[in-house]
Coordinates of C-alpha atoms and ligand atoms in Angstrom, one line a residue:
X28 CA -16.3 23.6 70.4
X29 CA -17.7 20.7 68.8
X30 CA -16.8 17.1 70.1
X31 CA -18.2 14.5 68.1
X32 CA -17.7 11.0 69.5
X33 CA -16.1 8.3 66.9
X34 CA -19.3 6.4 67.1
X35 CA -21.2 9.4 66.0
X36 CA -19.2 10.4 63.4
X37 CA -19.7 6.9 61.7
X38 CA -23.2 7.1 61.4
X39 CA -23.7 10.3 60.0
X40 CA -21.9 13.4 58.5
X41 CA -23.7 16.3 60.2
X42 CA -26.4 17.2 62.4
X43 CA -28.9 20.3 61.4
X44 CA -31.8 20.9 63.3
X45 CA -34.8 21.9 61.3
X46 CA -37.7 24.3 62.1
X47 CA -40.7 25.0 61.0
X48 CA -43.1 27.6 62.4
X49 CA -46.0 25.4 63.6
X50 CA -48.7 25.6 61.1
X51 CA -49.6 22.9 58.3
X52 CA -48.9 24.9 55.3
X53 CA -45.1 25.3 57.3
X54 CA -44.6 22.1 58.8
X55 CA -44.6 19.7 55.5
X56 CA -42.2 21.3 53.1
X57 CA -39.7 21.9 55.8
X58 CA -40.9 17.8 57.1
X59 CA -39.8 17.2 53.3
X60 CA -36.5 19.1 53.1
X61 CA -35.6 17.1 56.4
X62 CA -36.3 13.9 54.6
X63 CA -34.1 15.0 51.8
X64 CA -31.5 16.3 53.7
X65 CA -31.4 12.4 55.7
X66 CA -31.2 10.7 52.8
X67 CA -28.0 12.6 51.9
X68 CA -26.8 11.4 55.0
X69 CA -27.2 14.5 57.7
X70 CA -28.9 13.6 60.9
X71 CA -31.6 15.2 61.7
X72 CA -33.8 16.8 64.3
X73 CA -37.2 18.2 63.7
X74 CA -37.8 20.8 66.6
X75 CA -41.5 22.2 67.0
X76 CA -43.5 23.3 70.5
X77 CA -44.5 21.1 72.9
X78 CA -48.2 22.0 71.8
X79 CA -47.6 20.1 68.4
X80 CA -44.5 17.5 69.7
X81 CA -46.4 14.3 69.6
X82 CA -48.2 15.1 66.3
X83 CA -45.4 16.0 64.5
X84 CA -43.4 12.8 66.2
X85 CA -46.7 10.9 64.5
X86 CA -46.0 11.8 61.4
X87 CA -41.9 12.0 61.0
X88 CA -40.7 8.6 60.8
X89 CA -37.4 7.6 61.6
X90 CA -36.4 11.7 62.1
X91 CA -36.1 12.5 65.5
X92 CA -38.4 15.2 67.1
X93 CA -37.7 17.7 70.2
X94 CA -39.9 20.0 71.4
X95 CA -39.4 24.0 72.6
X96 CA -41.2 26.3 73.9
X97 CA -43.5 29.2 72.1
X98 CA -44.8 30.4 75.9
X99 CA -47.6 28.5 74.9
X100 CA -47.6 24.8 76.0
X101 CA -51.3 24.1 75.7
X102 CA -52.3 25.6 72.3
X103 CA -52.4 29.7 71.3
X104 CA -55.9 29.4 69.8
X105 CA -57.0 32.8 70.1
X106 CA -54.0 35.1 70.7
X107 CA -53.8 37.7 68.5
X108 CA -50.6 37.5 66.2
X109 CA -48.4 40.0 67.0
X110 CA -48.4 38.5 70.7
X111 CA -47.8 35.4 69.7
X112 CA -44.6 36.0 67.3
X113 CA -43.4 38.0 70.5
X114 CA -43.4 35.3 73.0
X115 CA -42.3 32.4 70.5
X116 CA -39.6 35.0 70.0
X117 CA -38.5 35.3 73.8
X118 CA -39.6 31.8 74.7
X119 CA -38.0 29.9 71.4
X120 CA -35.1 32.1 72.4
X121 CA -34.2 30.4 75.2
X122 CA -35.7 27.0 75.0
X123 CA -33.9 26.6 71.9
X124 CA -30.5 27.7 73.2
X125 CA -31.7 25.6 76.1
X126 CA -31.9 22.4 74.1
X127 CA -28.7 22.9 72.0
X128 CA -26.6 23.0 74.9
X129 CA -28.6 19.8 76.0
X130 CA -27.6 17.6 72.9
X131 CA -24.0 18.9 73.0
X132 CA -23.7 17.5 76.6
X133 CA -25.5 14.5 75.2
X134 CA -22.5 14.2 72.4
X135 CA -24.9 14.6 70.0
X136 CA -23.5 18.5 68.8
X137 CA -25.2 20.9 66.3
X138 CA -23.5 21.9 63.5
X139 CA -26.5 24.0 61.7
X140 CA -29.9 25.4 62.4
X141 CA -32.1 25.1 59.3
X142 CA -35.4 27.3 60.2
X143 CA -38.4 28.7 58.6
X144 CA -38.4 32.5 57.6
X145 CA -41.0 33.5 60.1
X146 CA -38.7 32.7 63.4
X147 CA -35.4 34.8 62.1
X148 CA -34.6 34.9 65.9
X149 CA -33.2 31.3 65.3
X150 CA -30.3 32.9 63.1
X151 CA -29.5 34.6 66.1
X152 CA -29.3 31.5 68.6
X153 CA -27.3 29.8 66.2
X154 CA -24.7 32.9 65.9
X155 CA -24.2 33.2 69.6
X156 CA -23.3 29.5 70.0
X157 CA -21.0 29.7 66.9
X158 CA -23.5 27.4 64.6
X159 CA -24.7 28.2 61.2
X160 CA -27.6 29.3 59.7
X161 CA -30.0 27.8 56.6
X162 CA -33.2 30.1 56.5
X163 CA -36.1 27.9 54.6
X164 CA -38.6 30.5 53.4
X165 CA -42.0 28.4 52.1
X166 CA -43.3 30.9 49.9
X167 CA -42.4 31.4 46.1
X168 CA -39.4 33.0 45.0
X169 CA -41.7 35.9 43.2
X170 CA -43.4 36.5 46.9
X171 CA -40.0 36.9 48.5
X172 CA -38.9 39.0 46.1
X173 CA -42.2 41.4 46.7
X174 CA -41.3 41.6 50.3
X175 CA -37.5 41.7 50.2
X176 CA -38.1 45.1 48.4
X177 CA -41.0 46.4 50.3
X178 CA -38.8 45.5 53.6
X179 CA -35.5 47.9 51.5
X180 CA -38.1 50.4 51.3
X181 CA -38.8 50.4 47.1
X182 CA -42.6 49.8 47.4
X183 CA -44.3 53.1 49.1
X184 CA -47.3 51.8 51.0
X185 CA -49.9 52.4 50.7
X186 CA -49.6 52.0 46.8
X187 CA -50.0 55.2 44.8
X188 CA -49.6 53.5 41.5
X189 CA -52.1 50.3 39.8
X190 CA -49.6 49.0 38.4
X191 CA -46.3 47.9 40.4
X192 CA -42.7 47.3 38.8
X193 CA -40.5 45.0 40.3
X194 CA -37.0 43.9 39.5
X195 CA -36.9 40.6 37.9
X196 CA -41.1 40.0 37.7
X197 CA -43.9 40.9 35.0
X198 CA -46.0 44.1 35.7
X199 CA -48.2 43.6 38.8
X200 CA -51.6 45.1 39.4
X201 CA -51.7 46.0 42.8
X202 CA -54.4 43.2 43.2
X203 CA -51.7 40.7 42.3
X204 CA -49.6 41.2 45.3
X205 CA -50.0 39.6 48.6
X206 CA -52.9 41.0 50.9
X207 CA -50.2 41.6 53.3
X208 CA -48.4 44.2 51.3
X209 CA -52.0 45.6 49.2
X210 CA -53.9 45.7 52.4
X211 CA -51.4 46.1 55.0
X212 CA -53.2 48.5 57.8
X213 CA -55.6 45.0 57.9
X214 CA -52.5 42.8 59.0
X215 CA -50.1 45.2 60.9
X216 CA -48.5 42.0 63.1
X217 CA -48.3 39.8 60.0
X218 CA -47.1 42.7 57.5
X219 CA -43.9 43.4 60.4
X220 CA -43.2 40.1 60.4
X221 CA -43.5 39.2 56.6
X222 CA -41.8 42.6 55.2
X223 CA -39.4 43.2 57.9
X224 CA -39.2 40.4 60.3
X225 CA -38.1 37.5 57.8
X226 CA -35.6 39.7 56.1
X227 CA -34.7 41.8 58.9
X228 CA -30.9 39.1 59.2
X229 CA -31.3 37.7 55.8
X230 CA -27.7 38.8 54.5
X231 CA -26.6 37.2 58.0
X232 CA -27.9 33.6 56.7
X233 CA -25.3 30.8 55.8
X234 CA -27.9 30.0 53.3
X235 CA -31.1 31.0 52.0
X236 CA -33.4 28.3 50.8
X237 CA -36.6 28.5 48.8
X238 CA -39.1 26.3 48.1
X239 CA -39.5 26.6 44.4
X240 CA -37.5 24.7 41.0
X241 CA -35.6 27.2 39.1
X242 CA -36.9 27.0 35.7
X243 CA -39.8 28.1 37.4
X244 CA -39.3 31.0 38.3
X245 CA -36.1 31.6 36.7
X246 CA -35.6 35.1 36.1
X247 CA -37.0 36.1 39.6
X248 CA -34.5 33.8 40.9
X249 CA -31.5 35.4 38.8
X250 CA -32.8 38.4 39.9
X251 CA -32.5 37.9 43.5
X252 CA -29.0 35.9 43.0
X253 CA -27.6 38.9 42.2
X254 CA -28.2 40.1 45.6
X255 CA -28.7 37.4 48.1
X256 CA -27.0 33.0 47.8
X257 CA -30.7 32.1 47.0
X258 CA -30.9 28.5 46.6
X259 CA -34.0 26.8 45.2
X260 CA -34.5 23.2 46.3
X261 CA -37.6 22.6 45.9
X262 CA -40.7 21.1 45.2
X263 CA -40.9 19.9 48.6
X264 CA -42.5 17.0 48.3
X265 CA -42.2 12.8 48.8
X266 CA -40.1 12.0 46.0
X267 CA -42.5 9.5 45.1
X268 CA -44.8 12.1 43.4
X269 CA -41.6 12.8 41.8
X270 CA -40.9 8.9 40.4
X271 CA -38.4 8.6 42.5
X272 CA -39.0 6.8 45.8
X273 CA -36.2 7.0 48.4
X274 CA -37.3 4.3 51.1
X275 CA -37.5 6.6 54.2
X276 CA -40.2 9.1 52.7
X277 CA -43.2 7.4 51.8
X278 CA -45.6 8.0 54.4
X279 CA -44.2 11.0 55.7
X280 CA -46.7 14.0 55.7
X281 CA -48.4 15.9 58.8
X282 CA -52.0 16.3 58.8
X283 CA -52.7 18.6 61.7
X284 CA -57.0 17.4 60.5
X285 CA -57.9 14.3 60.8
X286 CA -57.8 12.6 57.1
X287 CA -61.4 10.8 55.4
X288 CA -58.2 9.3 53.7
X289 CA -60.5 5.6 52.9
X290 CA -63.7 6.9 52.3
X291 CA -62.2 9.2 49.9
X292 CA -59.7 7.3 47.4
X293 CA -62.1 4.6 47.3
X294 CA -64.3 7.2 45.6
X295 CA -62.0 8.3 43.6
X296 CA -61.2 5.0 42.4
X297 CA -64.6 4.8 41.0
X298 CA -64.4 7.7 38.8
X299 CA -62.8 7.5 35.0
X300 CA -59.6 9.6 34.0
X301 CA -59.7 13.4 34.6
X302 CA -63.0 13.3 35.5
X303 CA -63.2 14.9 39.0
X304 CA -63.0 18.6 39.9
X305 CA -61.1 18.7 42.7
X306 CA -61.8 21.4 45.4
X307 CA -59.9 22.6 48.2
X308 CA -58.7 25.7 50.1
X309 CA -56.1 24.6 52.5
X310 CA -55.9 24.9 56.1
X311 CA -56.4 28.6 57.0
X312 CA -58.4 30.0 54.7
X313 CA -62.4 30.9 55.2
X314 CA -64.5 30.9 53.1
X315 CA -67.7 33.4 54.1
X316 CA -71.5 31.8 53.8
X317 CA -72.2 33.9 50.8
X318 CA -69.3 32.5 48.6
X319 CA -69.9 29.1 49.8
X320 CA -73.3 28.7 48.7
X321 CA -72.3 30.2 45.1
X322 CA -69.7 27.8 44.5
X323 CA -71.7 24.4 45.7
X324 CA -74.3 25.4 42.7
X325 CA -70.9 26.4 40.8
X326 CA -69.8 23.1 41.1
X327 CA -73.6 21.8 41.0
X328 CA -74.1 23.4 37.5
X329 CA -71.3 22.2 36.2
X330 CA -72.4 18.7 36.6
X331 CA -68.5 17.4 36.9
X332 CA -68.0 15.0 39.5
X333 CA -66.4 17.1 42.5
X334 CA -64.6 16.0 45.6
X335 CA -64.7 19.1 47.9
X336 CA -62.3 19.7 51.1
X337 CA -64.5 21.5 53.8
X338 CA -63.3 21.7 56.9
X339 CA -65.4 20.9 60.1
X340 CA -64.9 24.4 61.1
X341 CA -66.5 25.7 57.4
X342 CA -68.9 23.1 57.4
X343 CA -72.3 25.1 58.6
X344 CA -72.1 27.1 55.6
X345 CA -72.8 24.5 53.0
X346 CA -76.6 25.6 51.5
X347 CA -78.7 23.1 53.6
X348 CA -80.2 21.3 50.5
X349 CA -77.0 21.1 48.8
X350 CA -75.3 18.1 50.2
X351 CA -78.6 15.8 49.3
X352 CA -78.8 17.6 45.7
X353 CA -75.4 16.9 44.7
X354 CA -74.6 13.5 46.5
X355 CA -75.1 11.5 43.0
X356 CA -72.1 14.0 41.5
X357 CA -69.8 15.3 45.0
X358 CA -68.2 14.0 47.6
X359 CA -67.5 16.7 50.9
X360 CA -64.6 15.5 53.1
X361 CA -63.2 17.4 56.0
X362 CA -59.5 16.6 55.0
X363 CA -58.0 14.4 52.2
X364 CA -54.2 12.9 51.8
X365 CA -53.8 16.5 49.2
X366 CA -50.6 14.7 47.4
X367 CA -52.8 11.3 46.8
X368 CA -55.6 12.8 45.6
X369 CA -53.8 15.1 43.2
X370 CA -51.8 12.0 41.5
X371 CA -54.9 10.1 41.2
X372 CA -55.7 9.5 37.4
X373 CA -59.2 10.8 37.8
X374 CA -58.2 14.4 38.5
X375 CA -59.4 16.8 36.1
X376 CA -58.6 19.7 37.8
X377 CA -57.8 21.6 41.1
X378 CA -60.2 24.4 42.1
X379 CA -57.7 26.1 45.0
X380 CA -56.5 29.2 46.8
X381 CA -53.6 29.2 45.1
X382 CA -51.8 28.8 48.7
X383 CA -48.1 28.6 47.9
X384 CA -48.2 24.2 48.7
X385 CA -50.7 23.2 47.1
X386 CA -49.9 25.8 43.9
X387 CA -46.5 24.3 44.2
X388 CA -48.6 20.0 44.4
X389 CA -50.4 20.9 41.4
X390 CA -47.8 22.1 39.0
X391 CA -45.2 18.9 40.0
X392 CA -48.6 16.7 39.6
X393 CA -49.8 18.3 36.4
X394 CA -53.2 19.1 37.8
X395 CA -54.7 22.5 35.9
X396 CA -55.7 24.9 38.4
X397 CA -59.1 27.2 38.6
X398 CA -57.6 29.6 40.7
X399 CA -60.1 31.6 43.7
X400 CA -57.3 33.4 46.2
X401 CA -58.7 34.3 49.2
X402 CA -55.7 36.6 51.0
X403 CA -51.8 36.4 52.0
X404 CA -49.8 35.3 48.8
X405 CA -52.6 33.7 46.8
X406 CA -53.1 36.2 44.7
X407 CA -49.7 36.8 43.8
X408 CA -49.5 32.6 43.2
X409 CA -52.6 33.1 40.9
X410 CA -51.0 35.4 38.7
X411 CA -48.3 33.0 37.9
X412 CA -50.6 30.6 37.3
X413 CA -52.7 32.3 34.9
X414 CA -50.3 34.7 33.4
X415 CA -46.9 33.1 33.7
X416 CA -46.9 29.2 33.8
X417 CA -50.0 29.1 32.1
X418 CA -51.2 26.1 33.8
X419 CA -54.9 27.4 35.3
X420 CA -57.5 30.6 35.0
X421 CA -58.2 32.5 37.2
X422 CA -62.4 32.5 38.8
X423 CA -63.4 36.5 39.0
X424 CA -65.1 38.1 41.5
X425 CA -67.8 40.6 41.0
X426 CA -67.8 44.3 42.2
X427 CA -68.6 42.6 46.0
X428 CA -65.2 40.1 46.1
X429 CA -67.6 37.1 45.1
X430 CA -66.9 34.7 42.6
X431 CA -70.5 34.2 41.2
X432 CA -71.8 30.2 40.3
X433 CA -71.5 30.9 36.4
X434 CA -68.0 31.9 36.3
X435 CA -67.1 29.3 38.3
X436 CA -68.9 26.8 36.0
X437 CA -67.7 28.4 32.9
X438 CA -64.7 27.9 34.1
X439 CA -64.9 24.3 35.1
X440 CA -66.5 24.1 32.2
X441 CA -63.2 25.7 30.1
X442 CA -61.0 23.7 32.0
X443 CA -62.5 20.7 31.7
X444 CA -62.8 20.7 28.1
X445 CA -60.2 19.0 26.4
X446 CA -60.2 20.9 23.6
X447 CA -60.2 24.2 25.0
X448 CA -58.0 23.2 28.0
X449 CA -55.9 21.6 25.9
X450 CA -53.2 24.6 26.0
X451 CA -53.6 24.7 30.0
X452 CA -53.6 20.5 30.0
X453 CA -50.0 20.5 27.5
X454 CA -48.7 23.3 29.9
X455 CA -49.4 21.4 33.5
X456 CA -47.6 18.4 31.8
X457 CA -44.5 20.4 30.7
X458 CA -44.4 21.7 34.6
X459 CA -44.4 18.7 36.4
X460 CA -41.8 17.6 33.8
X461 CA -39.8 20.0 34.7
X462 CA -40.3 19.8 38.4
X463 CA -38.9 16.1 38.2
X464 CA -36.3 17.0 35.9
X465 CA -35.1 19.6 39.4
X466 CA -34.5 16.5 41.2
X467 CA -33.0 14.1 39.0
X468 CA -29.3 13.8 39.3
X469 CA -27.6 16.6 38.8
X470 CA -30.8 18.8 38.3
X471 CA -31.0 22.4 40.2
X472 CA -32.9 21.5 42.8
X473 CA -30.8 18.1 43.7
X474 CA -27.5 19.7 43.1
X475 CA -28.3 22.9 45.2
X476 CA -28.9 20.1 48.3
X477 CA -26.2 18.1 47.8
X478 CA -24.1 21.0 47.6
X479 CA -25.3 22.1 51.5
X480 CA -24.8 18.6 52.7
X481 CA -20.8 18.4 51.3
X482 CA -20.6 21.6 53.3
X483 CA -21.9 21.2 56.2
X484 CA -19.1 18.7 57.5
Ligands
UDX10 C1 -50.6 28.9 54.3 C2 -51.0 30.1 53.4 O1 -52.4 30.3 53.3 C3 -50.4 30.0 52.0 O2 -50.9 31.0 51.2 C4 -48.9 30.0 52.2 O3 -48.3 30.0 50.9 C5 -48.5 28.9 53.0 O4 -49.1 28.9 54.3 P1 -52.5 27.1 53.6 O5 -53.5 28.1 53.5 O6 -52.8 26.0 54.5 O7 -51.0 27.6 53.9 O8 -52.3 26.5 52.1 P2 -51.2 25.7 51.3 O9 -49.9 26.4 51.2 O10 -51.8 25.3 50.0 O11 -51.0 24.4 52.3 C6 -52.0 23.5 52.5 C7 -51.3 22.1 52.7 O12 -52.3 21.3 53.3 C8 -50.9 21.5 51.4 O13 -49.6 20.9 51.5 C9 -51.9 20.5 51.1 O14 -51.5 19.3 50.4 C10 -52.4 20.1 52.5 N1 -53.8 19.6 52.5 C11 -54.8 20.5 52.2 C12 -54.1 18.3 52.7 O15 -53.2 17.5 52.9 N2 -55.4 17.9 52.7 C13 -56.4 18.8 52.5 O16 -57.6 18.3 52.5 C14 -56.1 20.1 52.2

């Protein structure tokens, strides 16, 4: 039973814990959700491992932070996936029931467990101690959809067909799906837990969030309504990229690299309106030597101003001569403030994996996209981009996967142009329109939160 002490019950209406599975691309939508859901008047309690607890405590404000267990205390940097998801499993299990029990006796109760689609083992702690559930899944309606009907067993792997047809989304070339599901025998750990894992309790779920704005994906989303309470409260982002600054979230954000935040804005500030080509591929994805080198005379050739996100660990396969060849027209940064750099005035465009955040930044900042996926949903998130929403192109690769310097100038070069990117240019404004227009009062995105807040007390 719940006992909420008078004092408590002044100061807020409910108590979720939120949490996200501990990688960047995980940790900041669910970091914004929490934000949201605080601002609505929920307390809140961000739980991640003890590996990442005093980052994340860095970087969350006034939301309070506890840490569990994922069996490994000091960092997993080297174990092999399917290892990893099984001891988080066995270890979260416990450590998580562990600290529920714990803020009960400290008469500050539970009343939900908001978590991120990759640890559905959560659903399972809440259930036993008689909470509720909120499953946050970080990828695009469109993706879930792809592996909600691989996971009920209506996409034979491996694919016979080239092209695929799903309920509620365009035709899809087997290309356009996620890597996960096109090339599973490469990812067996991540396909289980992606296909069958994350929807293994979904119909369990109190609630079933995604991180998307309806009109965007609108008739994916009615598709999937009709099966499952999807909720779409997204874009996930400080609502001051939005225009609409609530106090507590300015500065939240976790940067799990270490950001050349002043050495880059102040460049930035010295470049005109949509000039810059803007050039980053998040936080997991590599790059090999071969494509590197390609797209530094890509960008080179194009003779744009760039600002290029290389990450120490990608760094030693920049062409040696490059960096002194291009420093008159590029800057290379190990990590940027993503969000700040995207609003600035003097982005032109977004040259990007086409991961699920930064697809998601670009569209509710306006930014066109040049889109280069590398694996897991990107290419999936490309095709929408392209095909669909009509905000970016996408860069091809030759016969050998690599996307050769001239396309990716011409493409620059396309993009750039204002009067041939004028189509892409007018769509990426009527996007982040309509992103904003989610969270204004009474739009999808801010009713659909509201909504979980009035019934979680
Ligand atoms: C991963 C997957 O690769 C992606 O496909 C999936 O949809 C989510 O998880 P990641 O590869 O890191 O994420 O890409 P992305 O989803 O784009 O997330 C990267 C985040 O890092 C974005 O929020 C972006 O703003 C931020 N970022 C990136 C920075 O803050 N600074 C940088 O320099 C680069």
């Amino acid at each position: 039973k719940r006992v909420h002490t008078e004092q408590l019950m002044e100061t807020y209406r409910a108590h979720c814990l939120i949490l996200p599975f501990p990688i960047q691309g995980h940790i900041n939508p669910l970091l914004q959700f929490a934000t949201r859901l605080q601002h609505q008047g929920t307390k809140i309690t961000l739980v991640t491992t003890k590996f990442l607890f005093k980052t994340l405590q860095e970087a969350s404000g006034s939301i309070s932070v506890e840490a569990i267990s994922d069996g490994y205390d000091e960092g997993a940097n080297g174990v092999a996936a399917g290892i990893y998801l099984a001891m988080f499993r066995k270890c979260g299990s416990e450590t998580l029931t562990e600290l529920i029990l714990k803020l009960h006796d400290l008469g500050c109760p539970v009343d939900c467990i908001v978590y991120d689609a990759f640890l559905p083992w959560c659903l399972d702690v809440a259930k036993s101690l008689g909470l509720r559930g909120a499953v946050f899944f970080t990828q695009s309606c469109a993706v879930n959809n792809i592996y909600y009907h691989a996971h009920k067993g209506c996409l034979k792997l491996p694919l016979e067909e080239t092209e695929v047809d799903i309920p509620g989304l365009p035709p899809l070339l087997a290309s356009d799906l996620p890597s996960f599901i096109s090339d599973y025998a490469s990812y067996p750990a991540i396909y289980q837990l992606v296909v069958h894992d994350q929807m293994e309790n979904i119909e369990e779920a109190d609630w079933i969030f995604f991180n998307t704005f309806y009109k965007l994906e609108e008739e994916v989303n009615d598709w999937m309504a009709k099966i499952l309470p999807v909720k779409t409260i997204g874009p996930a982002i400080p609502s001051m990229y939005l225009e609409k600054s609530l106090e507590d979230d300015k500065h939240y954000g976790l940067n799990l690299f270490k950001s050349m935040t002043k050495a880059c804005m102040s460049w930035l500030n010295e470049r005109s309106v949509s000039s810059v080509v803007y050039v980053a591929f998040g936080s997991l994805a590599e790059l090999n030597a071969e494509q590197m080198e390609e797209l530094a005379w890509g960008l080179r050739k194009s003779n744009y101003y760039f600002l290029w996100v290389v990450r120490e660990s990608e760094s030693n396969k920049l062409p040696k001569d490059f960096l002194e060849e291009s420093s008159d027209k590029g800057l290379i940064i190990s990590w940027c403030p993503q969000l700040e750099v995207l609003a600035h005035e003097s982005m032109g465009c977004f040259i990007t994996h086409c991961g699920w955040n930064s697809t998601l930044e670009a569209l509710s900042l306006g930014v066109p996209i040049i889109a280069m996926p590398q694996w897991t949903d990107q290419s999936t998130n490309a095709k929408f981009v392209m095909d669909i929403w009509k905000t970016g192109i996408k860069a091809l690769p030759d016969e050998n996967g690599i996307v050769r310097r001239n396309v990716i100038s011409q493409c620059i070069s396309l993009v750039m142009d204002k009067k041939k990117g004028q189509e892409i240019s007018q769509n990426a404004k009527k996007w982040k329109d309509l992103a904003r227009q989610a969270f204004d009062e009474g739009g999808s995105s801010d009713a659909n939160i509201k909504d979980f807040v009035s019934k979680l007390v």
